[in-house]
Amino acid sequence: MVQAFKYALDPNATQEAALRSHCGASRAAYNWAIGWVTASWWQRKAEASYGIPEGELTPWRPWSLPALRKEFNQAKKTNHFADWWEENSKEAYNTGLANAAAAFDNYAKSKNGRRKGARMGMPRFKSKHKARLACRFTTGTIRVDVDGRHVTLPRLGTIRTHESTTKLQRRVAGGTARILSATVRHERGRWFVSFQVETRREITRVARPGVAVGVDLGVKVLAVMADSAGEIRYAPNPKHYETALKTLKRLSRRVSRRQGPAVHDPITGKTTRREPSNRWRKANEQRNRIHHRTANLRADALHKLTASIRDEYGTVVVEDLNVAGMLKNRRLARKIADAGFGEIRRQLTYKGQRNACRTVVASRWYPSSKTCSSCKTAKAKLPLHVRVFSCDNCGLVMDRDENAARNLADLASAGMTGTGVAGDRGTQVTKPRGADHKTRATRSSRKAGTGRAGGAIPQQRTETRDRQQDTEALTLW
């Protein structure tokens, strides 16, 4: 498997200058590629406005990595690269060209509808003051030294690490790991190196491989876990950002009262850059230190939570939450971002692959909170402020999150991922006014006597299946 090993670096002044030079070279190569490709786009647009026929327009310039690399090798000796391009490794420029090629590919796929997510705009130039400092090395001398406290990178030489690299060094020396690439990045106020390593990892047997657990995420309680054995566990929300918010407000006021790197004119709307004062730098460093500590505490807590779940259960059921949509709620966005819902699902997925365990993702439209975990009767509506679930059919009264976790655990035993209609196992049913993703009230399948919740008729299911086939045909067309 491919695994990352990340270490903090302690470079001296000369090495830090070389690191910044390499990252700047990567940004310069990226901007050159963006300008070279888009120049033909604007030229064609100008020629078309003059009435030039399509066949006589300037040809499109390719943006594949081999094409960009070939053209860059010709241009680096004639333009502004000529004075300093030899000071950095070729891998620095290749990093920028590869990022530009990927940006154009993502833009083209998004425009053609072949890429999921929000629509991507045309690639833009990276600012010298805002771009993240990063550079990737794939060839050359990439080594973890024997002493366990140094790493060697192309053109940068040997750099001391802040922490021990003995774990990776022993695996490489023993032949159970092979370094594929190394990426240096400046984040959270210091430099890091991340090794992409192909390693052999033994599958670890979990404590209870035959038990499934449903994980319901929330803000008040970070995770409620209900397993198929009937046990309930609550993971409290540490709320790291809420704890540090008072200190961050005080430090942010201190930063705003000092001379920063930019001045915004409210009349003209322009922003003028200036040299920040030393007092501003010191105050900003103090504020960033709190931000970095909060992020580290959150990452540590999430790793411990997901590791404990994956080390115990053989099957984990999670919800397909629309986190991006949830963050648009201005009242809950800060707390949802502090909880890290998306990161929890990501870690549960890849840690399950390490243990060869199953991960079941419930449908985004499966009403786990609205469905009774005892009789599978669903409510049409259940407001968010109602924290106790009360079943009108069987009289069950239970905590809302615990009820949802039990329903998620039942999905693993039933071998399904949720259809959006509680109690309707494995099939979708038509709903009034074509609202296929809205929850309707259903009855228990035990009382309906039809084997289907709510007594859905087969004709409706046939019509739904035909409508889905027609939609798929239009999509392919």
Coordinates of C-alpha atoms in Angstrom, one line a residue:
M1 CA 0.0 0.0 0.0
V2 CA 1.0 3.6 -0.5
Q3 CA 1.4 5.5 2.8
A4 CA 2.7 9.0 3.8
F5 CA 5.3 9.7 6.4
K6 CA 5.4 13.4 7.4
Y7 CA 8.1 15.0 9.4
A8 CA 8.8 18.6 10.6
L9 CA 12.1 20.1 9.5
D10 CA 14.6 22.4 11.2
P11 CA 16.5 24.1 8.3
N12 CA 19.2 26.7 8.9
A13 CA 19.0 30.1 7.2
T14 CA 20.7 29.0 4.0
Q15 CA 18.5 25.9 3.6
E16 CA 15.4 27.9 4.3
A17 CA 16.3 30.3 1.6
A18 CA 16.9 27.4 -0.8
L19 CA 13.5 25.9 0.1
R20 CA 11.8 29.2 -0.6
S21 CA 13.6 29.5 -3.9
H22 CA 12.5 26.1 -5.0
C23 CA 8.9 26.8 -4.1
G24 CA 9.1 30.2 -5.8
A25 CA 10.4 28.5 -8.9
S26 CA 7.5 26.1 -8.9
R27 CA 5.1 29.0 -8.7
A28 CA 6.9 30.8 -11.5
A29 CA 6.7 27.7 -13.8
Y30 CA 3.0 27.4 -13.0
N31 CA 2.3 31.0 -13.9
W32 CA 4.3 30.7 -17.1
A33 CA 2.3 27.6 -18.2
I34 CA -1.0 29.4 -17.4
G35 CA 0.1 32.4 -19.5
W36 CA 1.4 30.3 -22.4
V37 CA -1.7 28.3 -22.8
T38 CA -4.3 31.1 -22.2
A39 CA -2.4 33.4 -24.6
S40 CA -3.7 31.3 -27.5
W41 CA -7.2 31.5 -26.1
W42 CA -7.3 35.3 -26.0
Q43 CA -5.6 35.5 -29.4
R44 CA -8.3 33.3 -31.0
K45 CA -11.0 35.4 -29.3
A46 CA -9.5 38.6 -30.7
E47 CA -9.2 37.1 -34.2
A48 CA -12.8 35.8 -34.1
S49 CA -14.0 39.4 -33.3
Y50 CA -12.3 40.5 -36.5
G51 CA -14.3 38.0 -38.6
I52 CA -11.4 35.6 -39.3
P53 CA -12.8 32.1 -40.2
E54 CA -12.5 29.3 -37.8
G55 CA -10.0 27.4 -39.8
E56 CA -7.6 30.3 -40.0
L57 CA -7.5 31.1 -36.3
T58 CA -4.4 30.6 -34.1
P59 CA -4.1 26.9 -33.2
W60 CA -4.9 25.8 -29.6
R61 CA -1.9 25.3 -27.5
P62 CA -1.8 21.9 -25.7
W63 CA -1.6 21.7 -21.9
S64 CA -0.4 18.2 -21.4
L65 CA 2.6 17.8 -19.1
P66 CA 4.9 16.5 -21.9
A67 CA 3.9 19.4 -24.1
L68 CA 4.4 22.0 -21.4
R69 CA 7.7 20.5 -20.4
K70 CA 9.0 20.5 -23.9
E71 CA 8.0 24.1 -24.5
F72 CA 9.4 25.3 -21.1
N73 CA 12.8 23.8 -21.9
Q74 CA 12.9 26.1 -24.9
A75 CA 11.6 29.2 -23.2
K76 CA 13.6 29.0 -19.9
K77 CA 16.8 30.1 -21.7
T78 CA 15.3 33.1 -23.5
N79 CA 13.0 34.9 -21.1
H80 CA 13.2 36.0 -17.4
F81 CA 14.1 32.4 -16.3
A82 CA 17.5 32.7 -18.0
D83 CA 19.2 34.5 -15.1
W84 CA 18.3 32.1 -12.3
W85 CA 16.6 28.9 -13.5
E86 CA 19.9 26.9 -12.9
E87 CA 19.8 27.7 -9.2
N88 CA 17.0 25.2 -8.5
S89 CA 16.3 21.6 -9.2
K90 CA 14.4 20.7 -12.3
E91 CA 11.9 19.0 -10.0
A92 CA 10.8 22.5 -8.8
Y93 CA 9.8 23.6 -12.3
N94 CA 8.3 20.2 -13.1
T95 CA 6.0 20.6 -10.0
G96 CA 4.6 23.8 -11.3
L97 CA 4.1 22.4 -14.8
A98 CA 2.4 19.3 -13.4
N99 CA 0.0 21.4 -11.3
A100 CA -0.8 23.6 -14.3
A101 CA -1.6 20.5 -16.5
A102 CA -3.8 19.2 -13.7
A103 CA -5.6 22.5 -13.3
F104 CA -6.4 22.7 -17.1
D105 CA -7.6 19.0 -17.0
N106 CA -9.9 19.7 -14.1
Y107 CA -11.3 22.8 -15.8
A108 CA -12.0 21.0 -19.0
K109 CA -13.7 18.1 -17.3
S110 CA -15.8 20.4 -15.1
K111 CA -16.9 22.4 -18.2
N112 CA -17.8 19.2 -20.0
G113 CA -19.7 17.8 -17.0
R114 CA -17.3 15.0 -16.4
R115 CA -16.1 16.2 -13.0
K116 CA -18.1 16.0 -9.8
G117 CA -18.5 18.9 -7.5
A118 CA -18.9 22.7 -8.0
R119 CA -18.1 24.2 -11.4
M120 CA -14.4 25.1 -11.7
G121 CA -13.3 28.3 -13.3
M122 CA -10.4 28.9 -15.7
P123 CA -7.0 28.5 -14.0
R124 CA -5.6 31.7 -12.7
F125 CA -2.1 33.0 -11.8
K126 CA -0.7 32.4 -8.3
S127 CA 0.1 35.5 -6.2
K128 CA 3.6 35.8 -4.8
H129 CA 2.2 36.9 -1.5
K130 CA -0.7 34.4 -1.1
A131 CA 0.5 31.2 -2.8
R132 CA 1.3 28.2 -0.6
L133 CA 5.0 27.2 -0.6
A134 CA 5.3 23.7 -1.8
C135 CA 7.6 21.6 -4.1
R136 CA 7.6 17.9 -5.0
F137 CA 10.7 15.8 -5.8
T138 CA 10.3 12.5 -7.7
T139 CA 13.8 11.9 -9.0
G140 CA 17.3 12.4 -7.6
T141 CA 18.7 11.7 -4.2
I142 CA 15.8 11.2 -1.8
R143 CA 17.0 9.5 1.3
V144 CA 16.3 9.2 5.0
D145 CA 19.7 9.2 6.7
V146 CA 20.9 6.4 9.0
D147 CA 21.1 8.5 12.1
G148 CA 17.4 9.0 12.1
R149 CA 17.5 12.8 12.4
H150 CA 18.3 14.0 8.8
V151 CA 16.8 13.7 5.3
T152 CA 18.5 14.3 2.0
L153 CA 16.7 16.0 -0.9
P154 CA 17.9 16.9 -4.4
R155 CA 19.9 20.2 -4.6
L156 CA 18.8 21.0 -1.0
G157 CA 21.2 18.6 0.6
T158 CA 20.9 17.2 4.1
I159 CA 18.4 18.9 6.3
R160 CA 17.8 18.1 10.0
T161 CA 14.4 16.9 11.1
H162 CA 12.6 18.0 14.2
E163 CA 11.6 14.5 15.1
S164 CA 13.1 11.0 14.7
T165 CA 12.8 9.3 11.3
T166 CA 13.9 5.9 12.6
K167 CA 10.6 4.2 11.9
L168 CA 10.8 4.9 8.2
Q169 CA 14.5 4.4 8.0
R170 CA 14.3 0.9 9.4
R171 CA 11.5 -0.1 6.9
V172 CA 13.6 1.2 4.0
A173 CA 16.7 -0.6 5.2
G174 CA 14.7 -3.8 5.8
G175 CA 13.3 -3.8 2.3
T176 CA 9.7 -3.4 3.4
A177 CA 9.3 0.2 2.1
R178 CA 10.3 2.1 -1.0
I179 CA 10.2 6.0 -1.2
L180 CA 8.4 7.2 -4.3
S181 CA 8.5 10.9 -3.8
A182 CA 9.0 13.7 -1.3
T183 CA 7.1 17.0 -0.9
V184 CA 8.3 19.9 1.1
R185 CA 5.7 22.4 2.3
H186 CA 5.5 25.4 4.5
E187 CA 2.5 25.4 6.7
R188 CA 1.5 26.4 10.2
G189 CA 4.7 28.5 10.6
R190 CA 7.3 25.8 9.8
W191 CA 8.6 23.5 7.1
F192 CA 7.5 19.9 6.6
V193 CA 8.6 17.1 4.4
S194 CA 6.1 14.3 3.4
F195 CA 7.4 11.1 1.9
Q196 CA 5.1 9.0 -0.3
V197 CA 6.2 5.5 0.5
E198 CA 5.1 2.1 -1.0
T199 CA 5.2 -0.2 2.0
R200 CA 4.1 -3.6 3.0
R201 CA 1.6 -3.5 5.9
E202 CA 0.2 -6.6 7.7
I203 CA -3.5 -6.7 8.1
T204 CA -4.5 -6.3 11.8
R205 CA -7.4 -8.3 13.0
V206 CA -10.0 -6.2 14.8
A207 CA -11.4 -7.1 18.2
R208 CA -14.9 -7.9 17.1
P209 CA -15.0 -8.6 13.3
G210 CA -18.6 -9.9 13.3
V211 CA -20.1 -6.8 14.9
A212 CA -21.4 -3.8 13.0
V213 CA -21.6 -0.3 14.4
G214 CA -23.6 2.7 13.2
V215 CA -21.9 6.1 13.7
D216 CA -24.1 9.2 13.9
L217 CA -22.2 12.5 13.9
G218 CA -23.5 15.6 15.6
V219 CA -22.5 18.9 17.1
K220 CA -23.6 18.5 20.7
V221 CA -22.2 15.0 20.9
L222 CA -19.5 14.4 18.3
A223 CA -20.4 10.7 17.6
V224 CA -23.0 8.3 18.9
M225 CA -22.1 4.7 18.2
A226 CA -24.6 1.9 18.4
D227 CA -23.5 -1.6 17.5
S228 CA -25.4 -4.7 16.5
A229 CA -24.7 -6.2 19.9
G230 CA -26.8 -3.6 21.6
E231 CA -24.1 -1.4 23.1
I232 CA -24.2 2.4 23.0
R233 CA -21.2 4.7 23.2
Y234 CA -21.0 8.4 23.2
A235 CA -18.0 10.4 22.1
P236 CA -18.2 13.9 23.5
N237 CA -17.3 16.9 21.3
P238 CA -14.1 18.5 22.5
K239 CA -14.9 21.8 20.8
H240 CA -11.3 22.9 20.5
Y241 CA -12.1 26.0 18.5
E242 CA -14.8 27.1 20.9
T243 CA -12.3 26.8 23.7
A244 CA -9.7 28.9 22.0
L245 CA -12.2 31.5 20.6
K246 CA -11.9 34.0 23.5
T247 CA -8.1 34.0 23.2
L248 CA -8.2 34.3 19.4
K249 CA -10.6 37.3 19.6
R250 CA -8.2 39.1 22.0
L251 CA -5.2 38.4 19.8
S252 CA -7.0 39.4 16.6
R253 CA -7.8 42.8 18.1
R254 CA -4.2 43.2 19.0
V255 CA -3.2 42.4 15.4
S256 CA -5.7 44.8 13.9
R257 CA -4.4 47.7 15.9
R258 CA -0.9 47.4 14.5
Q259 CA 0.6 48.2 11.0
G260 CA -0.1 45.2 8.8
P261 CA 1.1 44.2 5.3
A262 CA -1.9 45.8 3.5
V263 CA -4.1 48.9 3.7
H264 CA -7.6 48.9 2.2
D265 CA -9.0 52.2 1.0
P266 CA -12.9 52.1 1.5
I267 CA -13.4 54.9 -1.0
T268 CA -11.5 53.6 -4.0
G269 CA -11.8 49.9 -3.0
K270 CA -8.1 49.3 -3.7
T271 CA -5.6 47.5 -1.4
T272 CA -2.1 48.8 -1.1
R273 CA 0.7 46.6 0.2
R274 CA 3.2 47.9 2.6
E275 CA 5.9 46.5 4.9
P276 CA 4.4 45.2 8.2
S277 CA 5.9 46.4 11.4
N278 CA 7.8 44.1 13.8
R279 CA 5.1 44.5 16.4
W280 CA 2.5 43.3 13.9
R281 CA 4.7 40.3 13.0
K282 CA 5.0 39.3 16.6
A283 CA 1.3 39.7 17.3
N284 CA 0.4 37.7 14.2
E285 CA 2.8 34.9 15.2
Q286 CA 1.1 34.7 18.6
R287 CA -2.3 34.4 17.0
N288 CA -1.2 31.8 14.4
R289 CA 0.3 29.8 17.2
I290 CA -3.2 29.4 18.8
H291 CA -4.7 28.5 15.4
H292 CA -2.0 25.8 14.8
R293 CA -2.4 24.4 18.3
T294 CA -6.2 24.2 17.8
A295 CA -5.8 22.4 14.5
N296 CA -3.3 19.9 16.0
L297 CA -5.6 19.1 18.9
R298 CA -8.5 18.5 16.5
A299 CA -6.5 16.2 14.3
D300 CA -5.2 14.3 17.3
A301 CA -8.7 13.8 18.7
L302 CA -10.2 12.7 15.4
H303 CA -7.4 10.2 14.8
K304 CA -7.9 8.7 18.2
L305 CA -11.6 8.4 17.7
T306 CA -11.5 6.8 14.3
A307 CA -8.6 4.5 15.3
S308 CA -10.6 3.2 18.3
I309 CA -13.6 2.5 16.1
R310 CA -11.7 0.7 13.4
D311 CA -9.7 -1.4 15.9
E312 CA -12.9 -2.8 17.4
Y313 CA -15.6 -3.3 14.7
G314 CA -15.5 -5.2 11.5
T315 CA -18.2 -3.1 9.8
V316 CA -18.8 0.6 10.2
V317 CA -21.8 2.4 8.8
V318 CA -21.6 6.2 8.3
E319 CA -23.8 8.7 6.6
D320 CA -23.2 10.5 3.4
L321 CA -23.4 14.0 4.8
N322 CA -23.6 17.1 2.6
V323 CA -20.9 18.9 4.6
A324 CA -20.5 21.6 2.0
G325 CA -24.2 22.4 2.1
M326 CA -24.3 22.3 5.9
L327 CA -21.5 24.9 6.1
K328 CA -23.8 27.4 4.4
N329 CA -25.9 27.6 7.5
R330 CA -24.4 30.6 9.2
R331 CA -25.7 29.6 12.6
L332 CA -24.0 26.2 12.6
A333 CA -21.1 26.6 10.1
R334 CA -18.5 27.3 12.8
K335 CA -19.4 24.3 15.0
I336 CA -19.7 21.9 12.0
A337 CA -16.3 22.9 10.7
D338 CA -14.8 22.5 14.2
A339 CA -16.3 19.0 14.5
G340 CA -14.7 17.8 11.2
F341 CA -17.4 15.6 9.8
G342 CA -15.8 15.1 6.4
E343 CA -12.4 14.2 8.0
I344 CA -14.0 11.6 10.2
R345 CA -15.6 9.8 7.2
R346 CA -12.3 10.0 5.3
Q347 CA -10.3 8.5 8.1
L348 CA -12.8 5.7 8.8
T349 CA -12.7 4.8 5.1
Y350 CA -8.9 4.4 4.6
K351 CA -8.3 2.9 8.1
G352 CA -10.9 0.3 7.3
Q353 CA -9.0 -0.6 4.1
R354 CA -5.9 -1.2 6.2
N355 CA -7.7 -3.7 8.4
A356 CA -9.6 -5.2 5.4
C357 CA -12.9 -4.3 7.0
R358 CA -16.1 -3.1 5.4
T359 CA -17.4 0.5 5.3
V360 CA -21.0 1.1 4.5
V361 CA -22.1 4.6 3.5
A362 CA -25.8 5.2 4.0
S363 CA -27.6 7.2 1.4
R364 CA -27.8 10.9 1.9
W365 CA -31.5 10.7 1.8
Y366 CA -31.9 7.9 4.2
P367 CA -34.0 9.2 7.2
S368 CA -32.1 7.7 10.0
S369 CA -33.3 10.2 12.6
K370 CA -36.9 10.1 11.5
T371 CA -37.3 6.3 11.5
C372 CA -38.1 4.3 14.6
S373 CA -35.4 1.9 15.3
S374 CA -37.9 -0.6 16.8
C375 CA -40.8 -0.8 14.4
K376 CA -39.3 1.1 11.4
T377 CA -42.1 3.6 11.2
A378 CA -41.0 6.9 9.7
K379 CA -42.1 10.4 10.5
A380 CA -42.6 12.9 7.7
K381 CA -40.9 15.7 9.7
L382 CA -38.6 15.9 12.7
P383 CA -37.3 19.4 13.4
L384 CA -33.7 19.8 14.4
H385 CA -34.6 21.3 17.8
V386 CA -36.5 18.1 18.8
R387 CA -33.7 16.1 20.5
V388 CA -35.9 13.2 21.7
F389 CA -37.5 10.8 19.2
S390 CA -41.0 9.6 20.1
C391 CA -42.6 6.9 17.9
D392 CA -46.4 7.4 17.4
N393 CA -46.8 3.7 16.4
C394 CA -45.0 1.7 19.1
G395 CA -44.4 4.4 21.7
L396 CA -40.6 4.2 21.7
V397 CA -39.0 7.2 23.4
M398 CA -35.2 7.5 22.8
D399 CA -32.5 10.1 22.2
R400 CA -32.6 11.3 18.7
D401 CA -28.9 10.5 17.9
E402 CA -29.0 7.1 19.6
N403 CA -32.1 6.2 17.5
A404 CA -30.3 7.3 14.3
A405 CA -27.2 5.3 15.2
R406 CA -29.3 2.1 15.8
N407 CA -30.9 2.6 12.3
L408 CA -27.5 2.9 10.7
A409 CA -26.3 -0.3 12.4
D410 CA -29.3 -2.1 11.0
L411 CA -28.3 -1.2 7.5
A412 CA -25.2 -3.3 7.7
S413 CA -27.1 -6.4 8.8
A414 CA -29.7 -5.8 6.1
G415 CA -27.1 -5.4 3.4
M416 CA -28.3 -2.1 2.1
T417 CA -27.3 1.5 2.1
G418 CA -30.7 3.3 2.7
T419 CA -33.1 4.3 0.0
G420 CA -34.5 7.5 1.4
V421 CA -37.8 5.8 2.6
A422 CA -37.7 4.2 6.1
G423 CA -38.9 0.7 6.2
D424 CA -38.7 0.2 2.5
R425 CA -35.9 -2.2 2.1
G426 CA -34.0 -2.3 -1.2
T427 CA -36.5 -0.3 -3.4
Q428 CA -37.5 3.3 -4.0
V429 CA -41.1 4.4 -4.0
T430 CA -42.7 7.3 -5.8
K431 CA -43.7 10.3 -3.7
P432 CA -46.3 13.0 -4.2
R433 CA -45.4 15.9 -6.6
G434 CA -42.3 14.1 -7.7
A435 CA -40.3 14.9 -4.6
D436 CA -38.2 11.7 -4.6
H437 CA -35.9 12.8 -1.8
K438 CA -38.5 13.9 0.7
T439 CA -39.4 11.6 3.6
R440 CA -43.0 10.5 3.8
A441 CA -44.7 9.0 6.7
T442 CA -44.7 5.2 6.6
R443 CA -46.1 2.3 8.7
S444 CA -44.4 -0.6 10.1
S445 CA -44.0 -3.5 7.7
R446 CA -45.2 -5.9 10.5
K447 CA -48.6 -4.1 10.7
A448 CA -49.0 -3.5 7.0
G449 CA -49.0 -7.2 6.3
T450 CA -47.6 -6.7 2.8
G451 CA -43.9 -7.1 3.5
R452 CA -43.4 -3.5 2.3
A453 CA -43.5 -0.4 4.5
G454 CA -46.7 1.6 3.8
G455 CA -48.0 -1.1 1.4
A456 CA -46.3 0.4 -1.7
I457 CA -47.8 -1.1 -4.9
P458 CA -45.6 -2.8 -7.5
Q459 CA -47.0 -0.5 -10.3
Q460 CA -45.6 2.6 -8.6
R461 CA -42.2 0.9 -8.4
T462 CA -42.3 -0.1 -12.0
E463 CA -43.1 3.5 -13.0
T464 CA -40.2 4.8 -10.9
R465 CA -37.8 2.3 -12.4
D466 CA -38.9 3.3 -16.0
R467 CA -38.4 7.0 -15.1
Q468 CA -34.9 6.2 -13.8
Q469 CA -34.0 4.4 -17.0
D470 CA -35.3 7.3 -19.1
T471 CA -33.2 9.7 -17.0
E472 CA -30.1 7.6 -17.4
A473 CA -30.6 7.4 -21.2
L474 CA -30.9 11.2 -21.4
T475 CA -27.7 11.5 -19.4
L476 CA -25.8 9.2 -21.6
W477 CA -27.1 11.0 -24.7

